[in-house]
Amino acid sequence: TRREEVKGDTKVSYRKTRKSYGTRVQESFSGVWVGFILMAISFGILFWNEGNYLRNQILADNVEKKTRVVPDASAPFDLTKDGELVLVTGEVAGSGEAVGEVLEDGEFGVTAPDGSLELKRIVEMYQWKEVMRIEKREVRLPNNVTRVEKTEKFTYEKAWSSTVIQSANFRAKEYKNPPEIKVGQSMTFSASSVKLGGVFEIGSEFKSQIPCDTALQTKVYHYNGQAYDSNPGSYKIGDTRVIHTVAQQGLWTIMGKQQGASIVQWTDPQSSKQVALIVKGEMSLERIVNERFKNPNFYLANILRFVGFLLMWFGLSAIWGPMVAIVDFIPVVGALVGFLRDVGTFIAASVLSILTISVAWLYHRPLWAGAVVLLCLTVIFYPRAPTSVH
């Protein structure tokens, strides 16, 4: 870019359409450092990924072997399973009503159904929102120069927001929002006790995974706090909407450690990974192991292997970029060298990626590594019978 100008909401810059030979060579040498950085990142991703894959595979195997399925969540808990990883399916419900507890929002007169786990109040105000988009326009000028115009366009939309949008920062000052939300604040009311099958107390790590998304009530208020008698069809800036949602009781499958009459997070002693799993409805152990442990681990490992290979390839291509840039002024030779660079770096990246994965695989499996080293030493140093000469 030769120069830049700002005219109102429009930024104008000029750039060379075709860079000079010297500039291209100079930039290619600068890209060498980028290439080394990309290769370092690639080595790190590939090496870490193999260790993570192994740890997740160990976790999946241990979950499959060690989980004890509890057939009836409502039966008295079995002390012989204390401290073990269990899989339990049953009705999850708030048990607060047994001690006279009711989940309610007294300020707005909303009460959750019996057995609900959580009641949430969401307060939003109808406000102006500024939306910016950038329009780009390019104009070709003489002497291989391109004029680039980037214009910022601002539009204003009405939207519900749980926070106050500061209209003082808008470009167009005629759009103004109220300074505060006057009708209440967003709040959450939770049951003091949540149980599975009416027997097992479940920890917060499970409760946080249950969505509070069942609509219970929605009311709209004027900015002064007076409620609308009916749906007006359209709202005014400053109107406030109060939404109540609830997490109702339902059938869930939970996997975790049985600790007395509670189910809490379980830590695998071998992989140091933690398990606190809850899924809607009934799900078998085999399906959970495949869908939540083995399959995601397989897909993630292969995606990261591919990402690591691409970074290795791009890094090697950047390192060999100056070789292409130097001969680029010769049309046929430049294209041929560029093609050879791409093919050569592709092969080199493949070899380096496979080598890194292999070294990482052995590093994270020391017993296998020892066996391979022992086998290699045996092949090298095993005494061979002398060859008879006739």
PDB file of N, CA and C in Angstrom, residues 42-98:
ATOM      1  N   SER A  42       3.020 -27.403  14.256  1.00  0.00           N
ATOM      2  CA  SER A  42       2.620 -28.712  13.742  1.00  0.00           C
ATOM      3  C   SER A  42       3.196 -29.838  14.592  1.00  0.00           C
ATOM      4  N   PHE A  43       4.501 -29.758  14.897  1.00  0.00           N
ATOM      5  CA  PHE A  43       5.124 -30.781  15.738  1.00  0.00           C
ATOM      6  C   PHE A  43       4.418 -30.861  17.097  1.00  0.00           C
ATOM      7  N   GLY A  44       4.119 -29.696  17.679  1.00  0.00           N
ATOM      8  CA  GLY A  44       3.462 -29.675  18.987  1.00  0.00           C
ATOM      9  C   GLY A  44       2.084 -30.299  18.953  1.00  0.00           C
ATOM     10  N   ILE A  45       1.281 -29.948  17.933  1.00  0.00           N
ATOM     11  CA  ILE A  45      -0.080 -30.498  17.822  1.00  0.00           C
ATOM     12  C   ILE A  45      -0.038 -32.003  17.626  1.00  0.00           C
ATOM     13  N   LEU A  46       0.808 -32.469  16.706  1.00  0.00           N
ATOM     14  CA  LEU A  46       0.867 -33.898  16.410  1.00  0.00           C
ATOM     15  C   LEU A  46       1.329 -34.698  17.634  1.00  0.00           C
ATOM     16  N   PHE A  47       2.322 -34.172  18.337  1.00  0.00           N
ATOM     17  CA  PHE A  47       2.848 -34.898  19.502  1.00  0.00           C
ATOM     18  C   PHE A  47       1.817 -34.927  20.634  1.00  0.00           C
ATOM     19  N   TRP A  48       1.224 -33.766  20.942  1.00  0.00           N
ATOM     20  CA  TRP A  48       0.228 -33.700  22.015  1.00  0.00           C
ATOM     21  C   TRP A  48      -0.997 -34.537  21.678  1.00  0.00           C
ATOM     22  N   ASN A  49      -1.398 -34.528  20.418  1.00  0.00           N
ATOM     23  CA  ASN A  49      -2.612 -35.224  20.006  1.00  0.00           C
ATOM     24  C   ASN A  49      -2.526 -36.717  20.278  1.00  0.00           C
ATOM     25  N   GLU A  50      -1.357 -37.319  20.041  1.00  0.00           N
ATOM     26  CA  GLU A  50      -1.229 -38.758  20.275  1.00  0.00           C
ATOM     27  C   GLU A  50      -1.368 -39.085  21.760  1.00  0.00           C
ATOM     28  N   GLY A  51      -0.791 -38.242  22.621  1.00  0.00           N
ATOM     29  CA  GLY A  51      -0.948 -38.468  24.056  1.00  0.00           C
ATOM     30  C   GLY A  51      -2.388 -38.301  24.499  1.00  0.00           C
ATOM     31  N   ASN A  52      -3.064 -37.285  23.965  1.00  0.00           N
ATOM     32  CA  ASN A  52      -4.461 -37.048  24.323  1.00  0.00           C
ATOM     33  C   ASN A  52      -5.350 -38.179  23.830  1.00  0.00           C
ATOM     34  N   TYR A  53      -5.057 -38.677  22.626  1.00  0.00           N
ATOM     35  CA  TYR A  53      -5.830 -39.798  22.077  1.00  0.00           C
ATOM     36  C   TYR A  53      -5.684 -41.027  22.974  1.00  0.00           C
ATOM     37  N   LEU A  54      -4.460 -41.300  23.421  1.00  0.00           N
ATOM     38  CA  LEU A  54      -4.221 -42.456  24.284  1.00  0.00           C
ATOM     39  C   LEU A  54      -4.951 -42.298  25.615  1.00  0.00           C
ATOM     40  N   ARG A  55      -4.881 -41.097  26.222  1.00  0.00           N
ATOM     41  CA  ARG A  55      -5.555 -40.879  27.501  1.00  0.00           C
ATOM     42  C   ARG A  55      -7.067 -41.044  27.366  1.00  0.00           C
ATOM     43  N   ASN A  56      -7.630 -40.537  26.283  1.00  0.00           N
ATOM     44  CA  ASN A  56      -9.072 -40.682  26.070  1.00  0.00           C
ATOM     45  C   ASN A  56      -9.455 -42.127  25.784  1.00  0.00           C
ATOM     46  N   GLN A  57      -8.567 -42.862  25.088  1.00  0.00           N
ATOM     47  CA  GLN A  57      -8.835 -44.269  24.810  1.00  0.00           C
ATOM     48  C   GLN A  57      -8.795 -45.089  26.094  1.00  0.00           C
ATOM     49  N   ILE A  58      -7.826 -44.778  26.960  1.00  0.00           N
ATOM     50  CA  ILE A  58      -7.754 -45.453  28.265  1.00  0.00           C
ATOM     51  C   ILE A  58      -9.010 -45.158  29.077  1.00  0.00           C
ATOM     52  N   LEU A  59      -9.451 -43.888  29.048  1.00  0.00           N
ATOM     53  CA  LEU A  59     -10.672 -43.512  29.765  1.00  0.00           C
ATOM     54  C   LEU A  59     -11.863 -44.304  29.240  1.00  0.00           C
ATOM     55  N   ALA A  60     -12.017 -44.390  27.915  1.00  0.00           N
ATOM     56  CA  ALA A  60     -13.144 -45.120  27.329  1.00  0.00           C
ATOM     57  C   ALA A  60     -13.113 -46.592  27.737  1.00  0.00           C
ATOM     58  N   ASP A  61     -11.933 -47.198  27.704  1.00  0.00           N
ATOM     59  CA  ASP A  61     -11.808 -48.609  28.088  1.00  0.00           C
ATOM     60  C   ASP A  61     -12.149 -48.814  29.562  1.00  0.00           C
ATOM     61  N   ASN A  62     -11.670 -47.905  30.412  1.00  0.00           N
ATOM     62  CA  ASN A  62     -11.950 -48.026  31.841  1.00  0.00           C
ATOM     63  C   ASN A  62     -13.427 -47.807  32.153  1.00  0.00           C
ATOM     64  N   VAL A  63     -14.050 -46.853  31.456  1.00  0.00           N
ATOM     65  CA  VAL A  63     -15.488 -46.626  31.645  1.00  0.00           C
ATOM     66  C   VAL A  63     -16.262 -47.879  31.257  1.00  0.00           C
ATOM     67  N   GLU A  64     -15.860 -48.489  30.146  1.00  0.00           N
ATOM     68  CA  GLU A  64     -16.544 -49.687  29.661  1.00  0.00           C
ATOM     69  C   GLU A  64     -16.383 -50.863  30.638  1.00  0.00           C
ATOM     70  N   LYS A  65     -15.194 -50.985  31.236  1.00  0.00           N
ATOM     71  CA  LYS A  65     -14.910 -52.127  32.108  1.00  0.00           C
ATOM     72  C   LYS A  65     -15.409 -51.914  33.538  1.00  0.00           C
ATOM     73  N   LYS A  66     -15.296 -50.686  34.049  1.00  0.00           N
ATOM     74  CA  LYS A  66     -15.527 -50.451  35.474  1.00  0.00           C
ATOM     75  C   LYS A  66     -16.943 -50.006  35.833  1.00  0.00           C
ATOM     76  N   THR A  67     -17.722 -49.564  34.845  1.00  0.00           N
ATOM     77  CA  THR A  67     -19.053 -49.052  35.171  1.00  0.00           C
ATOM     78  C   THR A  67     -19.975 -50.175  35.623  1.00  0.00           C
ATOM     79  N   ARG A  68     -20.641 -49.943  36.740  1.00  0.00           N
ATOM     80  CA  ARG A  68     -21.632 -50.877  37.250  1.00  0.00           C
ATOM     81  C   ARG A  68     -23.015 -50.265  37.052  1.00  0.00           C
ATOM     82  N   VAL A  69     -23.852 -50.969  36.322  1.00  0.00           N
ATOM     83  CA  VAL A  69     -25.181 -50.462  35.987  1.00  0.00           C
ATOM     84  C   VAL A  69     -26.132 -50.732  37.146  1.00  0.00           C
ATOM     85  N   VAL A  70     -26.787 -49.668  37.617  1.00  0.00           N
ATOM     86  CA  VAL A  70     -27.786 -49.780  38.690  1.00  0.00           C
ATOM     87  C   VAL A  70     -29.154 -49.953  38.029  1.00  0.00           C
ATOM     88  N   PRO A  71     -29.789 -51.120  38.168  1.00  0.00           N
ATOM     89  CA  PRO A  71     -31.027 -51.377  37.432  1.00  0.00           C
ATOM     90  C   PRO A  71     -32.221 -50.550  37.883  1.00  0.00           C
ATOM     91  N   ASP A  72     -32.268 -50.175  39.156  1.00  0.00           N
ATOM     92  CA  ASP A  72     -33.437 -49.456  39.675  1.00  0.00           C
ATOM     93  C   ASP A  72     -32.973 -48.271  40.511  1.00  0.00           C
ATOM     94  N   ALA A  73     -33.159 -47.059  39.972  1.00  0.00           N
ATOM     95  CA  ALA A  73     -32.682 -45.860  40.672  1.00  0.00           C
ATOM     96  C   ALA A  73     -33.473 -45.582  41.935  1.00  0.00           C
ATOM     97  N   SER A  74     -34.721 -46.089  42.002  1.00  0.00           N
ATOM     98  CA  SER A  74     -35.566 -45.784  43.164  1.00  0.00           C
ATOM     99  C   SER A  74     -35.363 -46.768  44.311  1.00  0.00           C
ATOM    100  N   ALA A  75     -34.569 -47.835  44.067  1.00  0.00           N
ATOM    101  CA  ALA A  75     -34.316 -48.812  45.135  1.00  0.00           C
ATOM    102  C   ALA A  75     -33.304 -48.233  46.118  1.00  0.00           C
ATOM    103  N   PRO A  76     -33.301 -48.714  47.362  1.00  0.00           N
ATOM    104  CA  PRO A  76     -32.292 -48.231  48.325  1.00  0.00           C
ATOM    105  C   PRO A  76     -30.890 -48.440  47.774  1.00  0.00           C
ATOM    106  N   PHE A  77     -30.023 -47.473  47.977  1.00  0.00           N
ATOM    107  CA  PHE A  77     -28.692 -47.540  47.376  1.00  0.00           C
ATOM    108  C   PHE A  77     -27.874 -48.680  47.961  1.00  0.00           C
ATOM    109  N   ASP A  78     -27.048 -49.269  47.096  1.00  0.00           N
ATOM    110  CA  ASP A  78     -26.236 -50.439  47.436  1.00  0.00           C
ATOM    111  C   ASP A  78     -24.875 -49.966  47.931  1.00  0.00           C
ATOM    112  N   LEU A  79     -24.577 -50.210  49.203  1.00  0.00           N
ATOM    113  CA  LEU A  79     -23.304 -49.757  49.768  1.00  0.00           C
ATOM    114  C   LEU A  79     -22.110 -50.481  49.171  1.00  0.00           C
ATOM    115  N   THR A  80     -22.344 -51.642  48.546  1.00  0.00           N
ATOM    116  CA  THR A  80     -21.217 -52.366  47.926  1.00  0.00           C
ATOM    117  C   THR A  80     -20.683 -51.627  46.703  1.00  0.00           C
ATOM    118  N   LYS A  81     -21.458 -50.696  46.164  1.00  0.00           N
ATOM    119  CA  LYS A  81     -21.021 -49.920  44.986  1.00  0.00           C
ATOM    120  C   LYS A  81     -20.429 -48.567  45.385  1.00  0.00           C
ATOM    121  N   ASP A  82     -20.315 -48.332  46.674  1.00  0.00           N
ATOM    122  CA  ASP A  82     -19.804 -47.034  47.126  1.00  0.00           C
ATOM    123  C   ASP A  82     -18.381 -46.798  46.620  1.00  0.00           C
ATOM    124  N   GLY A  83     -18.166 -45.627  46.019  1.00  0.00           N
ATOM    125  CA  GLY A  83     -16.851 -45.280  45.474  1.00  0.00           C
ATOM    126  C   GLY A  83     -16.630 -45.752  44.065  1.00  0.00           C
ATOM    127  N   GLU A  84     -17.586 -46.482  43.489  1.00  0.00           N
ATOM    128  CA  GLU A  84     -17.426 -47.012  42.139  1.00  0.00           C
ATOM    129  C   GLU A  84     -18.147 -46.137  41.116  1.00  0.00           C
ATOM    130  N   LEU A  85     -17.772 -46.336  39.858  1.00  0.00           N
ATOM    131  CA  LEU A  85     -18.420 -45.649  38.746  1.00  0.00           C
ATOM    132  C   LEU A  85     -19.722 -46.375  38.433  1.00  0.00           C
ATOM    133  N   VAL A  86     -20.830 -45.663  38.475  1.00  0.00           N
ATOM    134  CA  VAL A  86     -22.136 -46.289  38.254  1.00  0.00           C
ATOM    135  C   VAL A  86     -22.878 -45.577  37.130  1.00  0.00           C
ATOM    136  N   LEU A  87     -23.802 -46.321  36.528  1.00  0.00           N
ATOM    137  CA  LEU A  87     -24.699 -45.777  35.506  1.00  0.00           C
ATOM    138  C   LEU A  87     -26.121 -46.007  35.994  1.00  0.00           C
ATOM    139  N   VAL A  88     -26.859 -44.891  36.177  1.00  0.00           N
ATOM    140  CA  VAL A  88     -28.196 -44.971  36.751  1.00  0.00           C
ATOM    141  C   VAL A  88     -29.163 -44.206  35.859  1.00  0.00           C
ATOM    142  N   THR A  89     -30.333 -44.813  35.608  1.00  0.00           N
ATOM    143  CA  THR A  89     -31.398 -44.139  34.867  1.00  0.00           C
ATOM    144  C   THR A  89     -32.609 -44.004  35.772  1.00  0.00           C
ATOM    145  N   GLY A  90     -33.176 -42.797  35.829  1.00  0.00           N
ATOM    146  CA  GLY A  90     -34.346 -42.601  36.676  1.00  0.00           C
ATOM    147  C   GLY A  90     -34.869 -41.185  36.564  1.00  0.00           C
ATOM    148  N   GLU A  91     -35.890 -40.907  37.308  1.00  0.00           N
ATOM    149  CA  GLU A  91     -36.528 -39.587  37.313  1.00  0.00           C
ATOM    150  C   GLU A  91     -35.688 -38.610  38.139  1.00  0.00           C
ATOM    151  N   VAL A  92     -35.301 -37.520  37.524  1.00  0.00           N
ATOM    152  CA  VAL A  92     -34.555 -36.476  38.225  1.00  0.00           C
ATOM    153  C   VAL A  92     -35.539 -35.367  38.582  1.00  0.00           C
ATOM    154  N   ALA A  93     -35.627 -35.047  39.874  1.00  0.00           N
ATOM    155  CA  ALA A  93     -36.614 -34.057  40.321  1.00  0.00           C
ATOM    156  C   ALA A  93     -36.089 -33.303  41.522  1.00  0.00           C
ATOM    157  N   GLY A  94     -36.553 -32.070  41.670  1.00  0.00           N
ATOM    158  CA  GLY A  94     -36.251 -31.301  42.860  1.00  0.00           C
ATOM    159  C   GLY A  94     -37.050 -31.853  44.024  1.00  0.00           C
ATOM    160  N   SER A  95     -36.417 -32.061  45.144  1.00  0.00           N
ATOM    161  CA  SER A  95     -37.092 -32.667  46.294  1.00  0.00           C
ATOM    162  C   SER A  95     -37.422 -31.649  47.367  1.00  0.00           C
ATOM    163  N   GLY A  96     -37.353 -30.364  47.016  1.00  0.00           N
ATOM    164  CA  GLY A  96     -37.583 -29.320  48.015  1.00  0.00           C
ATOM    165  C   GLY A  96     -38.990 -29.286  48.556  1.00  0.00           C
ATOM    166  N   GLU A  97     -39.993 -29.734  47.736  1.00  0.00           N
ATOM    167  CA  GLU A  97     -41.373 -29.664  48.221  1.00  0.00           C
ATOM    168  C   GLU A  97     -41.611 -30.593  49.402  1.00  0.00           C
ATOM    169  N   ALA A  98     -40.712 -31.609  49.567  1.00  0.00           N
ATOM    170  CA  ALA A  98     -40.871 -32.534  50.704  1.00  0.00           C
ATOM    171  C   ALA A  98     -40.655 -31.822  52.033  1.00  0.00           C
TER     172      ALA A  98
END
